[in-house]
Amino acid sequence: MAAQTPLREFRLDRRVQFYETDAAGIVHFSWYPRYMEEAEHAMWRAAGLSIHAPEDAYGWPRVALTVDYLVPLHFEDEFTITIWVAELGARSMRYGCDLSRGDTRVATGSMTTACVTRDAEGAVRSTPLPGIVRERFAVSEARR
Amino acid sequence: MAAQTPLREFRLDRRVQFYETDAAGIVHFSWYPRYMEEAEHAMWRAAGLSIHAPEDAYGWPRVALTVDYLVPLHFEDEFTITIWVAELGARSMRYGCDLSRGDTRVATGSMTTACVTRDAEGAVRSTPLPGIVRERFAVSEARR
Amino acid sequence: MAAQTPLREFRLDRRVQFYETDAAGIVHFSWYPRYMEEAEHAMWRAAGLSIHAPEDAYGWPRVALTVDYLVPLHFEDEFTITIWVAELGARSMRYGCDLSRGDTRVATGSMTTACVTRDAEGAVRSTPLPGIVRERFAVSEARR
Amino acid sequence: MAAQTPLREFRLDRRVQFYETDAAGIVHFSWYPRYMEEAEHAMWRAAGLSIHAPEDAYGWPRVALTVDYLVPLHFEDEFTITIWVAELGARSMRYGCDLSRGDTRVATGSMTTACVTRDAEGAVRSTPLPGIVRERFAVSEARR
């Protein structure tokens, strides 16, 4: 069976929900990391993986987050989250993200996630990315 | 050592955070169950217990929720959540709740929580309330 | 032009996001009212309306909420929210809701929403449902 | 009356709520910007100001956010958010933030907020910081 082509980027369409807005009438800034995470997990599913499978020994805690907010989003706006693999490190992954509404760029950001596992005593330890993750994802050279 | 008097009710003071408001300029209705839960967990701490201790075999999933919304809350409003034990069932607890801002009653509600544990196969099963919970809490006859 | 058939119910497919889960490994109970609201707003869009249009004089604050939780939802579960009009009152609407995952009923609930407007002094007042809402929605006799 | 000494930094004590945790058993990363905002708004109140007063012509949308996550937070953890003014720009403010649990540094971050107002047509425009904000806050030279 032919190997699957590794995924470099993914696009997710989304609509702003009412509970994501705040009293300033725009989406609260804390929702952008959640939008980015939704796109990340959808990309993992598209790669045939789950970031949090019950039987899975790995965890993926966040190490770093950046968001630059360009124009606000409002209730019922339709927008697109584009996420791409910016770096596949020895023990971490970095994603780049873009949010856009039509032709308007709304925000841009990045997330870095460490790969961890638990040792025999239950302590969380950084660990090399599993082989399946290296197989299914590749850095987006165009975007990086 | 004298036994602790069982807790019947508990009051928690709280202030509305900006991220709890929505584009209508008021607290989004989904925050009221969270306010009620905050008061519940604070009552458990006041009783010397944690509702989710790492070593604990019990879980407390929700079974039922009701909220009646009387007047809206706004950003930076200070309010009080009063929670009381309305029923100590064989395998569940029911709480009553009142939210007030000064003399104004803001909302009233109830939450029912089941006591569960996992059997040897990992399946979740309803189970009798642990003795320590029956010791530390008692029904608020005045409120019920 | 023929009048649109009034909407009585609506179904929305959804997937559980990671940030909706809690440390018990299931969807936090405060997310169910949000799921119900997502279906409500999608039903309004299907009826050609927005529940919070910028130029709109009406507001729709919640008056009552009930949820009965039957089985838990987990990360990445796919589920369906069915919402229907249970009552079209003079100045309020009541919806019924069902959540299901495949053939399993996950939760059931209801939401009551008041129709309000602001008077000349800016005070919020209950007001009769606008005609367009009475045109576009009808009570689901089957479900009620 | 003597002028108030301008505020340079502020500390807020906080406890992790259950609904802030996720299925990995730790606080979801999207909560850190909310913690940072809670400290920011508490600092404004300590300075005698509100960031979102009903009669206020100014808005404060986010321009940039960074968070570095060092160790996870768990349910019921007590922690402290320290926020300081890192920059008072012509039309924006930058804050630095530190989260710590006892002696352990948990996270560090920054938020940049623009000052905006609406012109006669209702369009949002960047505007110089109001004088009262320049009076009540000053850059923390020690922290910057």
CSV table of N, CA and C in Angstrom, one decimal, chain D residues 82-137:
chain,number,residue,atom,x,y,z
D,82,THR,N,1.0,38.2,38.2
D,82,THR,CA,1.6,39.5,38.3
D,82,THR,C,1.6,40.2,36.9
D,83,ILE,N,1.1,41.4,36.9
D,83,ILE,CA,1.0,42.1,35.6
D,83,ILE,C,1.7,43.4,35.8
D,84,TRP,N,2.4,43.9,34.8
D,84,TRP,CA,3.0,45.2,34.9
D,84,TRP,C,2.9,45.9,33.5
D,85,VAL,N,3.1,47.3,33.6
D,85,VAL,CA,3.0,48.1,32.4
D,85,VAL,C,4.4,48.0,31.8
D,86,ALA,N,4.5,47.4,30.6
D,86,ALA,CA,5.8,47.3,29.9
D,86,ALA,C,6.1,48.4,29.0
D,87,GLU,N,5.0,49.0,28.5
D,87,GLU,CA,5.2,50.1,27.5
D,87,GLU,C,3.9,50.9,27.5
D,88,LEU,N,4.0,52.2,27.5
D,88,LEU,CA,2.9,53.2,27.3
D,88,LEU,C,3.2,53.9,26.0
D,89,GLY,N,2.6,53.4,24.9
D,89,GLY,CA,2.9,53.9,23.6
D,89,GLY,C,1.9,55.1,23.3
D,90,ALA,N,2.1,55.7,22.2
D,90,ALA,CA,1.2,56.9,21.9
D,90,ALA,C,-0.2,56.4,21.8
D,91,ARG,N,-0.5,55.3,21.2
D,91,ARG,CA,-1.8,54.8,21.0
D,91,ARG,C,-2.1,53.3,21.4
D,92,SER,N,-1.2,52.8,22.2
D,92,SER,CA,-1.3,51.5,22.7
D,92,SER,C,-0.6,51.3,24.0
D,93,MET,N,-0.9,50.2,24.7
D,93,MET,CA,-0.3,49.8,26.0
D,93,MET,C,0.2,48.4,25.8
D,94,ARG,N,1.4,48.1,26.4
D,94,ARG,CA,1.8,46.7,26.4
D,94,ARG,C,2.0,46.3,27.9
D,95,TYR,N,1.5,45.1,28.2
D,95,TYR,CA,1.7,44.6,29.6
D,95,TYR,C,2.6,43.4,29.5
D,96,GLY,N,3.4,43.2,30.5
D,96,GLY,CA,4.0,41.9,30.8
D,96,GLY,C,3.3,41.2,31.9
D,97,CYS,N,3.4,39.9,31.9
D,97,CYS,CA,2.7,39.0,32.9
D,97,CYS,C,3.6,37.9,33.3
D,98,ASP,N,3.4,37.5,34.5
D,98,ASP,CA,4.0,36.3,35.1
D,98,ASP,C,3.0,35.5,35.9
D,99,LEU,N,2.9,34.2,35.7
D,99,LEU,CA,2.1,33.4,36.6
D,99,LEU,C,3.0,32.5,37.4
D,100,SER,N,2.7,32.5,38.7
D,100,SER,CA,3.5,31.6,39.6
D,100,SER,C,2.6,30.9,40.6
D,101,ARG,N,3.0,29.7,40.9
D,101,ARG,CA,2.4,28.9,42.0
D,101,ARG,C,3.4,28.6,43.0
D,102,GLY,N,3.3,29.3,44.2
D,102,GLY,CA,4.3,29.3,45.2
D,102,GLY,C,5.6,29.8,44.5
D,103,ASP,N,6.7,29.1,44.7
D,103,ASP,CA,8.0,29.6,44.1
D,103,ASP,C,8.2,29.2,42.6
D,104,THR,N,7.2,28.5,42.1
D,104,THR,CA,7.3,27.9,40.7
D,104,THR,C,6.8,28.9,39.7
D,105,ARG,N,7.6,29.3,38.8
D,105,ARG,CA,7.1,30.1,37.7
D,105,ARG,C,6.3,29.2,36.7
D,106,VAL,N,5.1,29.6,36.4
D,106,VAL,CA,4.2,28.7,35.7
D,106,VAL,C,4.1,29.1,34.2
D,107,ALA,N,4.1,30.4,34.0
D,107,ALA,CA,4.0,31.0,32.6
D,107,ALA,C,4.4,32.4,32.6
D,108,THR,N,4.8,32.9,31.4
D,108,THR,CA,5.1,34.3,31.3
D,108,THR,C,4.5,34.7,30.0
D,109,GLY,N,4.1,36.0,29.9
D,109,GLY,CA,3.5,36.4,28.6
D,109,GLY,C,3.4,37.9,28.5
D,110,SER,N,2.8,38.4,27.4
D,110,SER,CA,2.6,39.8,27.2
D,110,SER,C,1.3,40.0,26.4
D,111,MET,N,0.7,41.2,26.6
D,111,MET,CA,-0.5,41.6,25.8
D,111,MET,C,-0.3,43.0,25.4
D,112,THR,N,-0.6,43.3,24.1
D,112,THR,CA,-0.6,44.7,23.7
D,112,THR,C,-2.1,45.0,23.3
D,113,THR,N,-2.5,46.2,23.7
D,113,THR,CA,-3.9,46.7,23.5
D,113,THR,C,-3.8,48.0,22.9
D,114,ALA,N,-4.7,48.2,21.9
D,114,ALA,CA,-4.7,49.5,21.2
D,114,ALA,C,-5.8,50.3,21.8
D,115,CYS,N,-5.7,51.6,21.8
D,115,CYS,CA,-6.8,52.5,22.2
D,115,CYS,C,-7.5,53.0,21.0
D,116,VAL,N,-8.9,52.7,21.0
D,116,VAL,CA,-9.6,53.1,19.8
D,116,VAL,C,-10.9,53.9,20.2
D,117,THR,N,-11.4,54.6,19.3
D,117,THR,CA,-12.7,55.3,19.5
D,117,THR,C,-13.5,55.2,18.2
D,118,ARG,N,-14.7,55.6,18.2
D,118,ARG,CA,-15.5,55.6,17.0
D,118,ARG,C,-15.7,57.0,16.4
D,119,ASP,N,-15.5,57.1,15.1
D,119,ASP,CA,-15.7,58.5,14.5
D,119,ASP,C,-17.2,58.7,14.3
D,120,ALA,N,-17.5,59.8,13.7
D,120,ALA,CA,-19.0,60.2,13.5
D,120,ALA,C,-19.7,59.1,12.7
D,121,GLU,N,-19.0,58.5,11.8
D,121,GLU,CA,-19.7,57.4,11.0
D,121,GLU,C,-19.7,56.1,11.6
D,122,GLY,N,-19.2,56.0,12.8
D,122,GLY,CA,-19.2,54.7,13.6
D,122,GLY,C,-18.0,53.8,13.3
D,123,ALA,N,-17.1,54.3,12.5
D,123,ALA,CA,-15.9,53.5,12.2
D,123,ALA,C,-14.9,53.5,13.4
D,124,VAL,N,-14.3,52.4,13.7
D,124,VAL,CA,-13.3,52.3,14.8
D,124,VAL,C,-12.0,52.9,14.3
D,125,ARG,N,-11.4,53.8,15.1
D,125,ARG,CA,-10.1,54.4,14.7
D,125,ARG,C,-9.2,54.4,15.9
D,126,SER,N,-7.9,54.1,15.7
D,126,SER,CA,-6.9,54.2,16.7
D,126,SER,C,-6.8,55.7,17.2
D,127,THR,N,-6.6,55.9,18.4
D,127,THR,CA,-6.6,57.2,19.0
D,127,THR,C,-5.6,57.3,20.1
D,128,PRO,N,-5.0,58.5,20.5
D,128,PRO,CA,-4.1,58.6,21.5
D,128,PRO,C,-4.7,58.2,22.9
D,129,LEU,N,-3.8,57.6,23.7
D,129,LEU,CA,-4.3,57.2,25.1
D,129,LEU,C,-4.9,58.4,25.8
D,130,PRO,N,-6.0,58.2,26.5
D,130,PRO,CA,-6.5,59.4,27.2
D,130,PRO,C,-5.6,59.8,28.3
D,131,GLY,N,-5.6,61.1,28.7
D,131,GLY,CA,-4.8,61.6,29.7
D,131,GLY,C,-4.8,60.9,31.0
D,132,ILE,N,-6.1,60.5,31.4
D,132,ILE,CA,-6.2,59.8,32.7
D,132,ILE,C,-5.5,58.5,32.8
D,133,VAL,N,-5.3,57.8,31.7
D,133,VAL,CA,-4.6,56.6,31.6
D,133,VAL,C,-3.1,56.9,31.8
D,134,ARG,N,-2.6,57.9,31.2
D,134,ARG,CA,-1.2,58.3,31.3
D,134,ARG,C,-0.9,58.8,32.7
D,135,GLU,N,-1.9,59.3,33.4
D,135,GLU,CA,-1.8,59.8,34.8
D,135,GLU,C,-1.7,58.6,35.8
D,136,ARG,N,-2.6,57.6,35.5
D,136,ARG,CA,-2.8,56.6,36.5
D,136,ARG,C,-1.8,55.4,36.4
D,137,PHE,N,-1.2,55.3,35.2
D,137,PHE,CA,-0.2,54.2,35.0
D,137,PHE,C,1.1,54.7,34.6
